[in-house]
Tab-separated table of C-alpha atoms in Angstrom:
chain	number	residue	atom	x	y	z
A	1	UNK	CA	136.226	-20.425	31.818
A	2	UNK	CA	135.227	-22.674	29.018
A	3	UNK	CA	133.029	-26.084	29.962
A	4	UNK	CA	133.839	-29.218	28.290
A	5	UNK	CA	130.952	-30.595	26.528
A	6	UNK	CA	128.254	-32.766	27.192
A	7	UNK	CA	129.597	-35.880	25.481
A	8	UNK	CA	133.416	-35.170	26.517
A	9	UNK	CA	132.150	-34.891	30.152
A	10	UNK	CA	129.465	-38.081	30.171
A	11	UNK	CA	132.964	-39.925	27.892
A	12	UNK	CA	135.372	-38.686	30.845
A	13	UNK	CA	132.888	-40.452	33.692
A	14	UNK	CA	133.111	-44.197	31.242
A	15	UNK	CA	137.361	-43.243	30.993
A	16	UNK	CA	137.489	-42.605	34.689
A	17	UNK	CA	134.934	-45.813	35.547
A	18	UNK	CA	136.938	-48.367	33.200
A	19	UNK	CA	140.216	-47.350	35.962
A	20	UNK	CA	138.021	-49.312	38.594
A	21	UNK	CA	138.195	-52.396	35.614
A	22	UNK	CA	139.885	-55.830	36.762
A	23	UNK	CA	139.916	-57.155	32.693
A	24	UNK	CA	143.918	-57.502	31.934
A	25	UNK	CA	142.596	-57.442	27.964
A	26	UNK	CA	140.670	-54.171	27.811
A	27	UNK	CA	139.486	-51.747	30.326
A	28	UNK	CA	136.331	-50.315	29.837
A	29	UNK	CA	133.879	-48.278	31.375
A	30	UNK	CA	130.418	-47.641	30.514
A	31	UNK	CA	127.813	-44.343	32.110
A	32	UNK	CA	124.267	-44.666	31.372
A	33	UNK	CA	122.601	-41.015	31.088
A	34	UNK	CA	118.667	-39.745	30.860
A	35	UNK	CA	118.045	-36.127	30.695
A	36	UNK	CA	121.639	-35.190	31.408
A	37	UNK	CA	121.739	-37.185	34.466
A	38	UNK	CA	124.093	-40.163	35.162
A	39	UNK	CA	121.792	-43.055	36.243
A	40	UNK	CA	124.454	-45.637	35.982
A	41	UNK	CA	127.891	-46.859	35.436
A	42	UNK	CA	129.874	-49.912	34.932
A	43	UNK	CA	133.633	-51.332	34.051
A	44	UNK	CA	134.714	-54.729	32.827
A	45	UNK	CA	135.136	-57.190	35.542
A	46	UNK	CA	134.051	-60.168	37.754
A	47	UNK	CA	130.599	-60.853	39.917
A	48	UNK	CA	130.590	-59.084	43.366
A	49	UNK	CA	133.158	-61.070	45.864
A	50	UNK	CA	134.658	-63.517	42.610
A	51	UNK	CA	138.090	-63.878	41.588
A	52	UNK	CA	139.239	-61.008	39.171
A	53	UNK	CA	141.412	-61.543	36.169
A	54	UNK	CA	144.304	-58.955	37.958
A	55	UNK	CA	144.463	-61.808	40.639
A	56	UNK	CA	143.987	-64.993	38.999
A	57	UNK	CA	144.540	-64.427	35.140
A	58	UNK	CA	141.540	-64.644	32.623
A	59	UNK	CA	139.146	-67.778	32.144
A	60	UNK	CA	139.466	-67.566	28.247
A	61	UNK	CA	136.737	-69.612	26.567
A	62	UNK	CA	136.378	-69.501	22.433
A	63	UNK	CA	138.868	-66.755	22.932
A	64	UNK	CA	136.661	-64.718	25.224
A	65	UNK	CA	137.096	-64.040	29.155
A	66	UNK	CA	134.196	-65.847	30.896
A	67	UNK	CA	135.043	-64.482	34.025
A	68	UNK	CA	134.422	-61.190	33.320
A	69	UNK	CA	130.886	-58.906	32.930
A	70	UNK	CA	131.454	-56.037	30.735
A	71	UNK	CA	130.637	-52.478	31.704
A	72	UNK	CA	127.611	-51.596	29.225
A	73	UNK	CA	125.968	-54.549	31.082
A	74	UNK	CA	127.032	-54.006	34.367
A	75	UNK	CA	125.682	-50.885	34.419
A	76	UNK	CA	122.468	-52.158	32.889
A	77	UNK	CA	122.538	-54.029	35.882
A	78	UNK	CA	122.970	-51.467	38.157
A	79	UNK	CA	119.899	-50.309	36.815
A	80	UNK	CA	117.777	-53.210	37.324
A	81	UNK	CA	119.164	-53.872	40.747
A	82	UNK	CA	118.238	-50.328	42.066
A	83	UNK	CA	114.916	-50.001	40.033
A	84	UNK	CA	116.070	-47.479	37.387
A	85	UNK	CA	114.755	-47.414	34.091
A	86	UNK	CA	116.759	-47.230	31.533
A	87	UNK	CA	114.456	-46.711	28.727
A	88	UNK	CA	115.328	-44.143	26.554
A	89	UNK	CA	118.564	-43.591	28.033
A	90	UNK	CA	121.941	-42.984	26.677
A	91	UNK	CA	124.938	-44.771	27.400
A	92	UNK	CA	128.555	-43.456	26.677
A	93	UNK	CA	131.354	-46.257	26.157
A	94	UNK	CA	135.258	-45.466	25.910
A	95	UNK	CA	134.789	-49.097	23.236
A	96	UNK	CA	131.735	-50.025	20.887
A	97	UNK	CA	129.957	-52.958	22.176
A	98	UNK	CA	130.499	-56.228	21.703
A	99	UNK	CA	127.223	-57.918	20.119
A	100	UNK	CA	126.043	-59.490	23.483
A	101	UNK	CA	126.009	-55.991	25.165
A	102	UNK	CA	124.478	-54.808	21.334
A	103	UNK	CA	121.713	-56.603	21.818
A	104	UNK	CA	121.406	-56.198	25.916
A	105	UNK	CA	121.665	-52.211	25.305
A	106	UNK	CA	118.181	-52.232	22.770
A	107	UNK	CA	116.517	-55.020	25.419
A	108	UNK	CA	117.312	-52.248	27.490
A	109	UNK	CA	115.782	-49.615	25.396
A	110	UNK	CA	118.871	-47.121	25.224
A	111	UNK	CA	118.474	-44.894	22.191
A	112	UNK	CA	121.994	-43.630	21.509
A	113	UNK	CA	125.470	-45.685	21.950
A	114	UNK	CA	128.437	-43.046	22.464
A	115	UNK	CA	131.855	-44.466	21.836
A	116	UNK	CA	134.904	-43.412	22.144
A	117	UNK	CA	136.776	-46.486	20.505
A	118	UNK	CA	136.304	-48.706	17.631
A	119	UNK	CA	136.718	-51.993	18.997
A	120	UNK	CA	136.237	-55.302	16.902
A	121	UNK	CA	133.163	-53.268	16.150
A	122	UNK	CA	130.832	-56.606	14.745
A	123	UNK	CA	128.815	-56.188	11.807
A	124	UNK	CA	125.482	-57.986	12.988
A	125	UNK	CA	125.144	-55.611	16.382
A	126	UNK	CA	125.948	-52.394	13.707
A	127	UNK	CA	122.663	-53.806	11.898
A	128	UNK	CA	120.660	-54.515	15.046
A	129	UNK	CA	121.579	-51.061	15.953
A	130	UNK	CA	120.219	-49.756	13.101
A	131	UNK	CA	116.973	-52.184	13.067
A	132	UNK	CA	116.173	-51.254	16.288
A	133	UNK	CA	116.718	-47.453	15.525
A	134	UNK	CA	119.419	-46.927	18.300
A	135	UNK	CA	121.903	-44.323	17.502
A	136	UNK	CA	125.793	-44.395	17.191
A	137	UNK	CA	127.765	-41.646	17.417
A	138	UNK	CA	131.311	-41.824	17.959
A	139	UNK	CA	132.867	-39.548	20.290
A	140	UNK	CA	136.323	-37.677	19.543
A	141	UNK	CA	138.852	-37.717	22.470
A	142	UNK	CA	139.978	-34.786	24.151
A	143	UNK	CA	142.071	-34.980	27.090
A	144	UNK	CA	140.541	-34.101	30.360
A	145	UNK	CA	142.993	-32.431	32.624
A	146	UNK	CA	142.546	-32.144	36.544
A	147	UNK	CA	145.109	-29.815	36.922
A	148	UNK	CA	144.324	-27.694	39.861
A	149	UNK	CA	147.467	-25.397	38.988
A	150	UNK	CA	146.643	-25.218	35.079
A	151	UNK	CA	146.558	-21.194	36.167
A	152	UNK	CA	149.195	-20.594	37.690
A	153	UNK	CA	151.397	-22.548	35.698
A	154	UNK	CA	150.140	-20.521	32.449
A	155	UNK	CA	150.598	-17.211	34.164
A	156	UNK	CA	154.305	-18.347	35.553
A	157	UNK	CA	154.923	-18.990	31.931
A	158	UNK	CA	153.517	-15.635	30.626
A	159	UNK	CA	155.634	-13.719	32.871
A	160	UNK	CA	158.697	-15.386	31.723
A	161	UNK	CA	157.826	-14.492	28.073
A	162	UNK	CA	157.123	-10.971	29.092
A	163	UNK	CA	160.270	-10.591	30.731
A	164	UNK	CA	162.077	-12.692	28.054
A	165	UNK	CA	160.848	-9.732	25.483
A	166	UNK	CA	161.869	-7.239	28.201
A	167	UNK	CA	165.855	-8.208	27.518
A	168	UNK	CA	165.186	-7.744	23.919
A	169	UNK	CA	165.190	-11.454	23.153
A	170	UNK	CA	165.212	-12.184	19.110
A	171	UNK	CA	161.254	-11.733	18.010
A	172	UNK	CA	161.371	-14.875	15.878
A	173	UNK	CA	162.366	-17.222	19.384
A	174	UNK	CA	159.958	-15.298	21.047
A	175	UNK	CA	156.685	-15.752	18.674
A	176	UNK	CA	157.902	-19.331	18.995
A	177	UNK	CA	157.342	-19.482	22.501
A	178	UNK	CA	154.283	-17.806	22.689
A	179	UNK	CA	152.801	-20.564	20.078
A	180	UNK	CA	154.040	-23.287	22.339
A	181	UNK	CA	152.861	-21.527	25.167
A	182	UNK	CA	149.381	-21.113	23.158
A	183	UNK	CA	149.675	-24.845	22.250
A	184	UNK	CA	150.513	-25.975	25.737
A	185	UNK	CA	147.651	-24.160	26.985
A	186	UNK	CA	144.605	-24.862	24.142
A	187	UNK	CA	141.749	-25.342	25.546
């Protein structure tokens, strides 16, 4: 069985995280990671027991949400709340940073931003990034599946080619179906 790598699997814990998000503009979710650990994770939305822009619409000031924390910081947060350190860290975000969490990320002393996104990607936090020597690397997407029958599905398929060749089925169909199958199936 192949394992999905590092980054895709740190990237899948910020996509599955920014579900939990309450932002109606953008969800995002954000995993801080040291030493291949998770040590933290956030999503865009409002302060513990506040009104959440699903319920009551977004507070929109200067043409940003005021109501909501996003997930790079909430998960910095997290971190201060329980007594984790984040220096040195990682952090893997399905957007790049806005500047505020920019700047909040090297205050935290995270050495490496993983994104999945551009997003409005601002020009001053991509030179504080680089001033303060913290990495960016964006991450490629590859879908995650959870498919508990992936298997059996794939072998149900298999047979039917097999017996599809058995009744002398055209070679040219069939080498077409095995591709799709192939392509259905990539790993």
């Amino acid at each position: 069985m192949d394992r999905i790598s590092w980054n895709q699997y740190f990237m899948a814990q910020s996509h599955l995280l920014a579900l939990r998000s309450t932002c109606t503009r953008l969800a995002v979710g954000a995993t801080i990671v040291r030493d291949k650990r998770i040590i933290a994770g956030g999503y865009n939305g409002s302060i513990t027991g506040g009104e959440h822009c699903v319920d009551e619409g977004c507070y929109v000031i200067d043409n940003h949400c005021v109501r909501t924390i996003h997930a790079e910081m909430n998960a910095i947060l997290q971190c201060a709340k329980f007594g984790v350190p984040t220096s040195e860290a990682e952090i893997y975000v399905t957007h790049f940073p806005c500047l505020q969490c920019c700047k909040a990320i090297i205050q935290a002393g995270i050495k490496t931003v993983y994104y999945a996104q551009d997003y409005k990607n601002h020009p001053y936090g991509i030179e504080l990034f680089e001033k303060a020597g913290v990495k960016t690397v964006q991450v490629a997407a590859e879908k995650v599946s959870f498919d508990d029958s992936m298997q059996e599905k794939r072998e149900f398929i298999e047979d039917l080619i097999h017996e599809l060749e058995k009744s002398g089925k055209n070679q040219d169909v069939m080498k077409s179906y095995k591709e799709k199958k192939d392509k259905l199936f990539q790993k």
